[in-house]
Coordinates of N, CA and C in Angstrom, one line a residue:
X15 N -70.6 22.2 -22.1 CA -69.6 21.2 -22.5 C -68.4 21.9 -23.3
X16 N -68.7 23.2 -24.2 CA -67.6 24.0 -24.8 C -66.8 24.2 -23.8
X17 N -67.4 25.2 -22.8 CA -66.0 25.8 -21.9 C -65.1 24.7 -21.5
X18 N -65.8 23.5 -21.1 CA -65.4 22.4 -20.0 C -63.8 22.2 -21.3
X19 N -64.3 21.6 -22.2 CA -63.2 21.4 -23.0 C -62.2 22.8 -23.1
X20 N -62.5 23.6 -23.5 CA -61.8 24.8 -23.5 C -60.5 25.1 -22.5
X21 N -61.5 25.0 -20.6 CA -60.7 25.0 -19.6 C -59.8 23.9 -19.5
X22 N -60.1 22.7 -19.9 CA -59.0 21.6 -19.4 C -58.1 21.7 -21.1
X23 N -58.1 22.2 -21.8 CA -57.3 23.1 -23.1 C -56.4 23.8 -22.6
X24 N -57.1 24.5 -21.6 CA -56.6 25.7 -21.3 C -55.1 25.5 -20.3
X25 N -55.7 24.4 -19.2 CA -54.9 23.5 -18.3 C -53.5 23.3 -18.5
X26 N -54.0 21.8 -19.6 CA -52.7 21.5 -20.3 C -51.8 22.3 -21.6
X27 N -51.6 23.4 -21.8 CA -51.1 24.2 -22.2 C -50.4 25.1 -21.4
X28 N -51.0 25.6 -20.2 CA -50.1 25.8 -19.0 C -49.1 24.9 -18.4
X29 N -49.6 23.7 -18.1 CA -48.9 23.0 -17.7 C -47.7 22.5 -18.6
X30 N -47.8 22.5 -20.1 CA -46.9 22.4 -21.0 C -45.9 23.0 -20.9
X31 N -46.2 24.3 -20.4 CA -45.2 25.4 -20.4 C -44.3 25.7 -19.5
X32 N -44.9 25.2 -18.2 CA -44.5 25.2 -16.3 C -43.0 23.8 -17.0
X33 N -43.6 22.6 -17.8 CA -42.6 21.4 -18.0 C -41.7 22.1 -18.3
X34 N -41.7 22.9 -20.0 CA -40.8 23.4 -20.9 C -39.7 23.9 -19.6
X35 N -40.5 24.8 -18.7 CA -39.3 25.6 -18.1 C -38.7 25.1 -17.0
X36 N -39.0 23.7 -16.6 CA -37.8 22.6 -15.9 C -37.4 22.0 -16.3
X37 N -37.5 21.7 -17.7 CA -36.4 20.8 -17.8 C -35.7 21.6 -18.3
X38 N -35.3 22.6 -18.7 CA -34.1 23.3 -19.1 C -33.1 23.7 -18.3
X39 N -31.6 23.9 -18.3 CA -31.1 24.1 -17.2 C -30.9 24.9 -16.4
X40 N -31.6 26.0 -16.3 CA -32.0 27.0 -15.9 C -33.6 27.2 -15.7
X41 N -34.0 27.3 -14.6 CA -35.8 27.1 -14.7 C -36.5 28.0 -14.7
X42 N -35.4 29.9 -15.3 CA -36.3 30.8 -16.0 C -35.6 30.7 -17.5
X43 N -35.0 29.6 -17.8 CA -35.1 29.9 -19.9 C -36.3 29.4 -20.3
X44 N -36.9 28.9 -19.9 CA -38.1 28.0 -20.1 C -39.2 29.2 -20.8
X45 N -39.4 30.1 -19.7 CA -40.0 31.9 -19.8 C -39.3 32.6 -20.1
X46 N -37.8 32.6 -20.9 CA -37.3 33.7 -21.4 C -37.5 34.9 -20.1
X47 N -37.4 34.9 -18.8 CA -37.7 35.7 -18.1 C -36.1 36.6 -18.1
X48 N -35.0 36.1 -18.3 CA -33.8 36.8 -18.1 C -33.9 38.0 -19.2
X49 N -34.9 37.8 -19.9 CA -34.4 38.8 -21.2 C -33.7 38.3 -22.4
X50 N -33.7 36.9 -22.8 CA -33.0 36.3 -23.8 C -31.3 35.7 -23.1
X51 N -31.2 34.5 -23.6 CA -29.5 34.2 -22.6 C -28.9 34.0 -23.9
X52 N -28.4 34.7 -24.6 CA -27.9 34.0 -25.8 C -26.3 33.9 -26.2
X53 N -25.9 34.1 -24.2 CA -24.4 33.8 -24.3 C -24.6 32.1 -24.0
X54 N -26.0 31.4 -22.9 CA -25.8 30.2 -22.8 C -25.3 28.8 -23.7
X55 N -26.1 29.1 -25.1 CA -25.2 28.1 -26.0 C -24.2 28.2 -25.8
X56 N -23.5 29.2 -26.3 CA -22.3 29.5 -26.5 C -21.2 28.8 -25.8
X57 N -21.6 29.0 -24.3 CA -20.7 28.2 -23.3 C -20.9 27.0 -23.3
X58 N -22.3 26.2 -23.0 CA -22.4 24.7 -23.8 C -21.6 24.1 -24.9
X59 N -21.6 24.9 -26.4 CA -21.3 24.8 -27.5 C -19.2 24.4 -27.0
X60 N -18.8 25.7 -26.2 CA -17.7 25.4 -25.9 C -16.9 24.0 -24.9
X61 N -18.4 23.5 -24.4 CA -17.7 23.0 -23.1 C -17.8 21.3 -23.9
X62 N -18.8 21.4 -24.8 CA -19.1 20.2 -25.8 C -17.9 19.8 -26.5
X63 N -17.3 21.1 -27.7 CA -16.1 20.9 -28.1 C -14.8 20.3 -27.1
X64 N -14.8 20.7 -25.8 CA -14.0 20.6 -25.3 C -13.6 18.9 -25.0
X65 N -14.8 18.2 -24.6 CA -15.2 16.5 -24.6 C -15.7 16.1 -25.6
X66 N -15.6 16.9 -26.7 CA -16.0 15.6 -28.5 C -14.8 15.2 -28.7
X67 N -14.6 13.8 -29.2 CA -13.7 13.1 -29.5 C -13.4 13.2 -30.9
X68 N -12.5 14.1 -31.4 CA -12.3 13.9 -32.7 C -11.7 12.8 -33.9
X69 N -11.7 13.0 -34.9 CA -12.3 12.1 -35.9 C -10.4 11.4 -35.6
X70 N -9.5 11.7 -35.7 CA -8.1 10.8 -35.7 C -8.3 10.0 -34.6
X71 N -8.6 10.7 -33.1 CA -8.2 9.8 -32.0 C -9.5 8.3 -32.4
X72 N -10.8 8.8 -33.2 CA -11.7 7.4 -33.4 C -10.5 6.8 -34.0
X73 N -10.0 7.1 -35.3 CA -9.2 6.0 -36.5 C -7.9 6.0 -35.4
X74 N -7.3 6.5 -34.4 CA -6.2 6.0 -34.2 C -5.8 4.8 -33.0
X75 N -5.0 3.9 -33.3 CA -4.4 2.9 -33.0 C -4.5 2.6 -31.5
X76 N -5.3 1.7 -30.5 CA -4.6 1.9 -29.0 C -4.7 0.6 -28.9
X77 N -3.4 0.4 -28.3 CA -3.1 -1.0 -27.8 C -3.6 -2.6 -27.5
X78 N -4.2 -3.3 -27.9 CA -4.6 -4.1 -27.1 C -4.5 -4.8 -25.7
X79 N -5.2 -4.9 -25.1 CA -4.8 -5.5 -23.7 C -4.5 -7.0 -23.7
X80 N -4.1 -8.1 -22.9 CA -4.0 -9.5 -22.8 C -3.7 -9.5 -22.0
X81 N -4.2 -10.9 -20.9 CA -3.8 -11.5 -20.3 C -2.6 -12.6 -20.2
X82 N -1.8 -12.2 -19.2 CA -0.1 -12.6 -19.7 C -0.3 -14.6 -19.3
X83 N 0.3 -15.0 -19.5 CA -0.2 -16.5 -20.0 C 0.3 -17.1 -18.5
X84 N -0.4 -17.6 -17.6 CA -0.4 -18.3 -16.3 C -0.5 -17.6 -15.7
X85 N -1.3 -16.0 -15.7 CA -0.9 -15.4 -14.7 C -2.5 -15.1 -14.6
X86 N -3.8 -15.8 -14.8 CA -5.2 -15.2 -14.1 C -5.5 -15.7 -13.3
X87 N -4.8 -16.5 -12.5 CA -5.6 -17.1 -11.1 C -4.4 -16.7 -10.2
X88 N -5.1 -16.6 -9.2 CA -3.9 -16.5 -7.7 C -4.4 -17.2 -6.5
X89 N -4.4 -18.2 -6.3 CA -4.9 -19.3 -5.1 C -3.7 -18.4 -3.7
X90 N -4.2 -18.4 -2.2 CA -3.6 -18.2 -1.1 C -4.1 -19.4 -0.3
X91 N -3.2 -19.9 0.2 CA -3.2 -21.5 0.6 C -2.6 -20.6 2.6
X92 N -3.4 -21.8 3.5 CA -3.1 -21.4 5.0 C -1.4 -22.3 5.1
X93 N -1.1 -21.2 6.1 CA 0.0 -21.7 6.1 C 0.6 -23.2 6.2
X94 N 1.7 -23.7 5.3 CA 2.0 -24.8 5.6 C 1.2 -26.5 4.3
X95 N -0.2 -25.7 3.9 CA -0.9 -26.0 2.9 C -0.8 -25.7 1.3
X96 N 0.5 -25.5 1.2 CA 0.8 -25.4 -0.1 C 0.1 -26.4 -1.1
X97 N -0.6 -25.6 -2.2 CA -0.8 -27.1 -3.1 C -2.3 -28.1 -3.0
X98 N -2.8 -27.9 -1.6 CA -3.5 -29.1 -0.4 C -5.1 -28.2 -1.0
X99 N -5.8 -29.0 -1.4 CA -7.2 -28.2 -2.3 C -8.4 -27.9 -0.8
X100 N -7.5 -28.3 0.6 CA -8.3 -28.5 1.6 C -7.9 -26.8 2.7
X101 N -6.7 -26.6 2.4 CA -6.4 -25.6 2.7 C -6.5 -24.5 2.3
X102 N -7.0 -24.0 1.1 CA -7.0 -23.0 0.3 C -8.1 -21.9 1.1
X103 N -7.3 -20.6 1.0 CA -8.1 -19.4 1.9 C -9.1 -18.6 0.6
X104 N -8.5 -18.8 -0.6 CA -8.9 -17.8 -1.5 C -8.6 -18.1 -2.7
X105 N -9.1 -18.1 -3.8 CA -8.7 -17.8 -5.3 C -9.4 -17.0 -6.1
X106 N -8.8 -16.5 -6.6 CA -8.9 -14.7 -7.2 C -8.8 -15.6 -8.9
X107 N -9.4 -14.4 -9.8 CA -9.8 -14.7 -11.2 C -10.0 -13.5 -11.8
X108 N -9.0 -13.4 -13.1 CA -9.3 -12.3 -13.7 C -10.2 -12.5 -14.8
X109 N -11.0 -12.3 -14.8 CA -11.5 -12.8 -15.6 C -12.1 -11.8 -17.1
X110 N -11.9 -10.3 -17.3 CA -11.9 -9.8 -18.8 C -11.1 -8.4 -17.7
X111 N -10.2 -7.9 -19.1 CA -9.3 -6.6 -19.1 C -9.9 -6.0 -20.4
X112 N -9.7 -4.5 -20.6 CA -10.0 -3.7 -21.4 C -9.6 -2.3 -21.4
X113 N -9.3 -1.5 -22.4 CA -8.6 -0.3 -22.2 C -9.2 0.7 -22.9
X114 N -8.5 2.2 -22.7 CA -9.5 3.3 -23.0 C -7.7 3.7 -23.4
X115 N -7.6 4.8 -25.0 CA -6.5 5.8 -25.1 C -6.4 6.9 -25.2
X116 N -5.8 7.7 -24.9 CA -6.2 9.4 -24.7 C -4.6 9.3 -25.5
X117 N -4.5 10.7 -26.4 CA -3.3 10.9 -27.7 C -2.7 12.6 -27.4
X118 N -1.5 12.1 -27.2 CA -1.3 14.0 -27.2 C 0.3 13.4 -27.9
X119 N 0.6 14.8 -28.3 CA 2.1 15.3 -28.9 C 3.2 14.3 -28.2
X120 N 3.4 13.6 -28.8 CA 4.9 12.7 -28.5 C 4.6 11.7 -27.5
X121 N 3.6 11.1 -26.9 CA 3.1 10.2 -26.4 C 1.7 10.1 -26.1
X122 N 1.2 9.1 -26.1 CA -0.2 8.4 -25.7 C -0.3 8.1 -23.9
X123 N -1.7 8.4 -23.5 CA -2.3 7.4 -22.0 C -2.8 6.4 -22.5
X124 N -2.8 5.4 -21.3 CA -3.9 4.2 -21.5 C -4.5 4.3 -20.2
X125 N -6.0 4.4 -20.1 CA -6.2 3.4 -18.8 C -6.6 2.2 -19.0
X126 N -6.1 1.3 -18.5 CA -6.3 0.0 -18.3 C -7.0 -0.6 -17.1
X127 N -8.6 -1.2 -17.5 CA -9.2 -1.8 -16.5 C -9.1 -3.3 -16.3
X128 N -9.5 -3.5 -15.4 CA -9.9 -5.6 -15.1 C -10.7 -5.5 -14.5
X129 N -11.4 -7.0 -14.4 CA -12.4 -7.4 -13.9 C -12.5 -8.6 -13.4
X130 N -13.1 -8.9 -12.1 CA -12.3 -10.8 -11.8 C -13.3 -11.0 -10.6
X131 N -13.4 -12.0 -10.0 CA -13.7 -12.9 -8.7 C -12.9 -12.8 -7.8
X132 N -13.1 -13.1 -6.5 CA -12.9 -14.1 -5.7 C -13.8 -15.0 -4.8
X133 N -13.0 -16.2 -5.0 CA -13.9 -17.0 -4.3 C -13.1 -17.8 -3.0
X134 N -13.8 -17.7 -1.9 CA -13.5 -18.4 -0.5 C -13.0 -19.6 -0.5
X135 N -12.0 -20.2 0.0 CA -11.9 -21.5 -0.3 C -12.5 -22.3 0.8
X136 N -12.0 -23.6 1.2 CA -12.5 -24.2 2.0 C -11.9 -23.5 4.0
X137 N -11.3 -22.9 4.4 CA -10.7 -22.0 5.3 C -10.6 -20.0 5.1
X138 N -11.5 -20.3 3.9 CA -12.1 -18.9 3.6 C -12.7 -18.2 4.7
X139 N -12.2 -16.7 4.9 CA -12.6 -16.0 6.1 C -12.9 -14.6 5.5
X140 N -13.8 -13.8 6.3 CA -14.7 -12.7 5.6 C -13.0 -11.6 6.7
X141 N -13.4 -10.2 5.5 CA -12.3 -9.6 5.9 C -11.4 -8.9 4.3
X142 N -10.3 -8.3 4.2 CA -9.9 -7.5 3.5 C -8.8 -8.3 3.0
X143 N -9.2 -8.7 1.5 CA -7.6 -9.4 1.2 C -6.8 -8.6 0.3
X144 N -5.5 -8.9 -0.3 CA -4.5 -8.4 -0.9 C -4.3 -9.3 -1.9
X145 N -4.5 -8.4 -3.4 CA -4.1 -9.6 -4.4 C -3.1 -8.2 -5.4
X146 N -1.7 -9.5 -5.3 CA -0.5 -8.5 -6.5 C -1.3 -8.8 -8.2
X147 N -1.5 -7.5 -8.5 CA -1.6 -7.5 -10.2 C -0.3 -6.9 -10.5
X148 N 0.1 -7.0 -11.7 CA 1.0 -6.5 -12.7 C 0.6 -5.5 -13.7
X149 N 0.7 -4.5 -14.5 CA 0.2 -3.9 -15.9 C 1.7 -3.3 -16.0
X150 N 1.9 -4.5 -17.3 CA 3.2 -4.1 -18.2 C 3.1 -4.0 -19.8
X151 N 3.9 -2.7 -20.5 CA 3.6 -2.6 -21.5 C 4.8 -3.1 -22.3
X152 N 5.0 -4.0 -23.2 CA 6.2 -3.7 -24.0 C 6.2 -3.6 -25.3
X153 N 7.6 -2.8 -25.5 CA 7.1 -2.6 -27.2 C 8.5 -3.0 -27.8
X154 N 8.3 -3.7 -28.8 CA 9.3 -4.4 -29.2 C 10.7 -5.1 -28.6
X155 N 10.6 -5.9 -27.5 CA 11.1 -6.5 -26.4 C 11.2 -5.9 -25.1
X156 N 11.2 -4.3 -25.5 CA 11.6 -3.3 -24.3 C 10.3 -3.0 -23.3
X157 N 10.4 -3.1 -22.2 CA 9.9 -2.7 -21.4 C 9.1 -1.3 -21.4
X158 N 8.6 -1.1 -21.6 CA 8.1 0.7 -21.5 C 7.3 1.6 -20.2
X159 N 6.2 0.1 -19.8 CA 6.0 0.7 -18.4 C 5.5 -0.9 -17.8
X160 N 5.9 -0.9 -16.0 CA 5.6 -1.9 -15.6 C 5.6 -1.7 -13.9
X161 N 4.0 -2.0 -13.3 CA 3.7 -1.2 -12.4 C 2.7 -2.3 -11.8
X162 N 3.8 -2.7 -10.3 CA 2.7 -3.9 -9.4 C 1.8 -2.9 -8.7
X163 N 0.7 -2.9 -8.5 CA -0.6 -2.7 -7.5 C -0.5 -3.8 -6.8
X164 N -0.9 -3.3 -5.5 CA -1.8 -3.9 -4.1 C -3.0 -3.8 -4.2
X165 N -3.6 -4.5 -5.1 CA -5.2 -3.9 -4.7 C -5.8 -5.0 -3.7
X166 N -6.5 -3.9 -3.0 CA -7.6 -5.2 -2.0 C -8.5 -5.3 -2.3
X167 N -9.5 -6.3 -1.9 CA -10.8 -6.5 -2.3 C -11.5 -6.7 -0.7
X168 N -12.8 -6.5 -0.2 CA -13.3 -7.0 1.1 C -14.4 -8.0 1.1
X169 N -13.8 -8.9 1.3 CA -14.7 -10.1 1.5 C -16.0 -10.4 2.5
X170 N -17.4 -10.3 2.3 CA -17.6 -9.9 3.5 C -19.2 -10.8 3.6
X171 N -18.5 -11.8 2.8 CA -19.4 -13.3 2.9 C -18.8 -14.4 2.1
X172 N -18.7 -15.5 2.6 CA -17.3 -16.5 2.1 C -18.4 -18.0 1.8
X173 N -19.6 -17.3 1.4 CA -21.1 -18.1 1.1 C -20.7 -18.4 -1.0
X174 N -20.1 -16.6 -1.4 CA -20.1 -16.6 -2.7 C -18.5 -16.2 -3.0
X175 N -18.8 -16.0 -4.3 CA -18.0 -14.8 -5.1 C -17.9 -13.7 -5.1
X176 N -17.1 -12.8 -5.1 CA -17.2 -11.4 -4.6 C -16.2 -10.8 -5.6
X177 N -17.3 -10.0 -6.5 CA -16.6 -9.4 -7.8 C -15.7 -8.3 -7.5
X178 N -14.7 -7.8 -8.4 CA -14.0 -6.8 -8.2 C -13.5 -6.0 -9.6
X179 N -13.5 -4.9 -10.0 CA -12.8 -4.5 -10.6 C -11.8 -2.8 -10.2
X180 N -10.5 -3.3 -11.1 CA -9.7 -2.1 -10.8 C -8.7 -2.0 -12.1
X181 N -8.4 -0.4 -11.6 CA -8.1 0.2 -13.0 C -6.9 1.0 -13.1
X182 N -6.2 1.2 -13.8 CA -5.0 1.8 -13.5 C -4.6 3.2 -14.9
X183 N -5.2 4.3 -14.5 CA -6.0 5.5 -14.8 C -3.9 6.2 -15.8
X184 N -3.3 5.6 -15.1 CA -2.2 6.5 -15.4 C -0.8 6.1 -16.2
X185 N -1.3 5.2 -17.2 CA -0.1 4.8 -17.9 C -0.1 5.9 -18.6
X186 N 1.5 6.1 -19.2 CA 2.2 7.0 -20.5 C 2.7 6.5 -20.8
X187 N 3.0 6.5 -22.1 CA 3.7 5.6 -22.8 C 4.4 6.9 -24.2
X188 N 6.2 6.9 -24.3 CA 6.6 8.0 -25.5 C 6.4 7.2 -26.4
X189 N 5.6 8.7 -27.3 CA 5.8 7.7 -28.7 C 4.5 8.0 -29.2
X190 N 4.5 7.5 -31.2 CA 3.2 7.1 -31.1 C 2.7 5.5 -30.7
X191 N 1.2 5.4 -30.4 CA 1.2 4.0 -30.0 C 1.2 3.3 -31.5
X192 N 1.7 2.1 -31.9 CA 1.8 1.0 -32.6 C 1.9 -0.3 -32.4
X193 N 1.9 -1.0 -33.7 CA 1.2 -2.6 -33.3 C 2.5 -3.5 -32.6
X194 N 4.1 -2.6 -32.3 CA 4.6 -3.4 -31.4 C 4.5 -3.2 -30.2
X195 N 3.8 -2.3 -29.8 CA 3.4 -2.4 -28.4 C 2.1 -3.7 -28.0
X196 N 3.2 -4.0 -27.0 CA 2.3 -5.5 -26.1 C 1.8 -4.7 -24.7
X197 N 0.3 -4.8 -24.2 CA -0.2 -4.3 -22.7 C -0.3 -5.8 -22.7
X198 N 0.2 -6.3 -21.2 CA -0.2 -7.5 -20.6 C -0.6 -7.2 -18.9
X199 N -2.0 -7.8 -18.7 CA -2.1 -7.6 -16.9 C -2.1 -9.0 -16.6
X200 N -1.8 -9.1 -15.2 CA -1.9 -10.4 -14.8 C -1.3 -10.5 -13.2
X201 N -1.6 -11.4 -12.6 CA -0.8 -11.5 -11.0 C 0.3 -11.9 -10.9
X202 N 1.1 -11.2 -10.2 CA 2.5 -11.1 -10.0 C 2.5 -11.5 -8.4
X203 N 2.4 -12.7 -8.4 CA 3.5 -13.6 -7.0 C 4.6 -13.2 -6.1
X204 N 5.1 -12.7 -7.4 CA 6.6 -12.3 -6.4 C 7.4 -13.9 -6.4
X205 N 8.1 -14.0 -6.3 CA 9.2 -15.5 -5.4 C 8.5 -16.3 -4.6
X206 N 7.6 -15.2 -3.9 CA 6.8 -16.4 -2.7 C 5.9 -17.0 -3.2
X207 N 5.5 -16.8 -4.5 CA 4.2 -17.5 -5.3 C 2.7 -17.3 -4.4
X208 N 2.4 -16.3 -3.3 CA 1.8 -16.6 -2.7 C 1.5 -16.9 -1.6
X209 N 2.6 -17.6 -0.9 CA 2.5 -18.4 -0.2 C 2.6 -17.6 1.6

């Protein structure tokens, strides 16, 4: 009965060791087989610093996003059916925006995401549609950046809703950011409203 416990002692203590040395990133640091790595921290340690978020960009300022006021629905009506709740191909919904700031010397990025629906209407057809978004920033009545997207969405059952989100990775904005800067997203029509 001693050995018995002993050997399966013995077992799991090997096999403790066989783990140690896969989960590490390397599957001989585990056995110190290289001879000691003790440049690997080092490079981790560096690549860590490189993606830790320091303590100003947490306390500093980024913009809020909003939705610009009549602009989160976008209805596409079949031709001729303007308006007509029998005609409608599609209506899109933005339904939450949210932003991320990155900070360097004499200006800030934003990226700016959304997130929204669409739903089929009653002449709803499966297939790739086109809906105009807008992301405009202004600061203090001025304009600073303002950029229509095409984004598509592919519809490819007109049973449901068919979520979507998209993001626009490349605003700059001079300056530091402050509380008169306005980010508004929302759909931009154009003249044709749509139609």
């Amino acid at each position: 009965m001693v050995n018995y416990r002993l050997f399966v002692s013995s077992i799991l203590l090997s096999a403790a060791a066989v783990m140690s040395g896969c989960q590490s990133d390397n599957a001989t640091d585990g056995m110190n087989l290289q001879g000691g790595n003790a440049r690997q921290p080092a490079v981790q340690s560096a690549d860590q610093a490189v993606d830790a978020v320091r303590e100003s960009e947490l306390r500093a300022y980024c913009p809020p996003v909003s939705l610009r006021e009549g602009t989160a629905y976008f209805t596409t009506y079949q031709k001729g059916g303007q308006d007509q709740a029998d005609k409608v191909i599609y209506q899109a919904s933005i339904s939450d925006v949210t932003r991320k700031c990155t900070y360097s010397t004499g200006s800030f990025g934003m990226t700016v995401a959304v997130a929204g629906r669409v739903v089929p209407g009653p002449v709803g057809t499966t297939g790739t549609i086109t809906m105009p978004i807008r992301i405009a920033a202004i600061r203090g009545g001025e304009v600073v950046y303002s950029k229509l997207f095409q984004h598509q969405v592919a519809i490819s059952d007109t049973a449901g809703a068919t979520q979507f989100i998209f993001n626009d990775p490349n605003i700059t904005i001079s300056g530091a950011p402050d509380r008169s800067i306005q980010v508004m997203v929302g759909y931009d029509e154009g003249p044709n409203g749509g139609r």
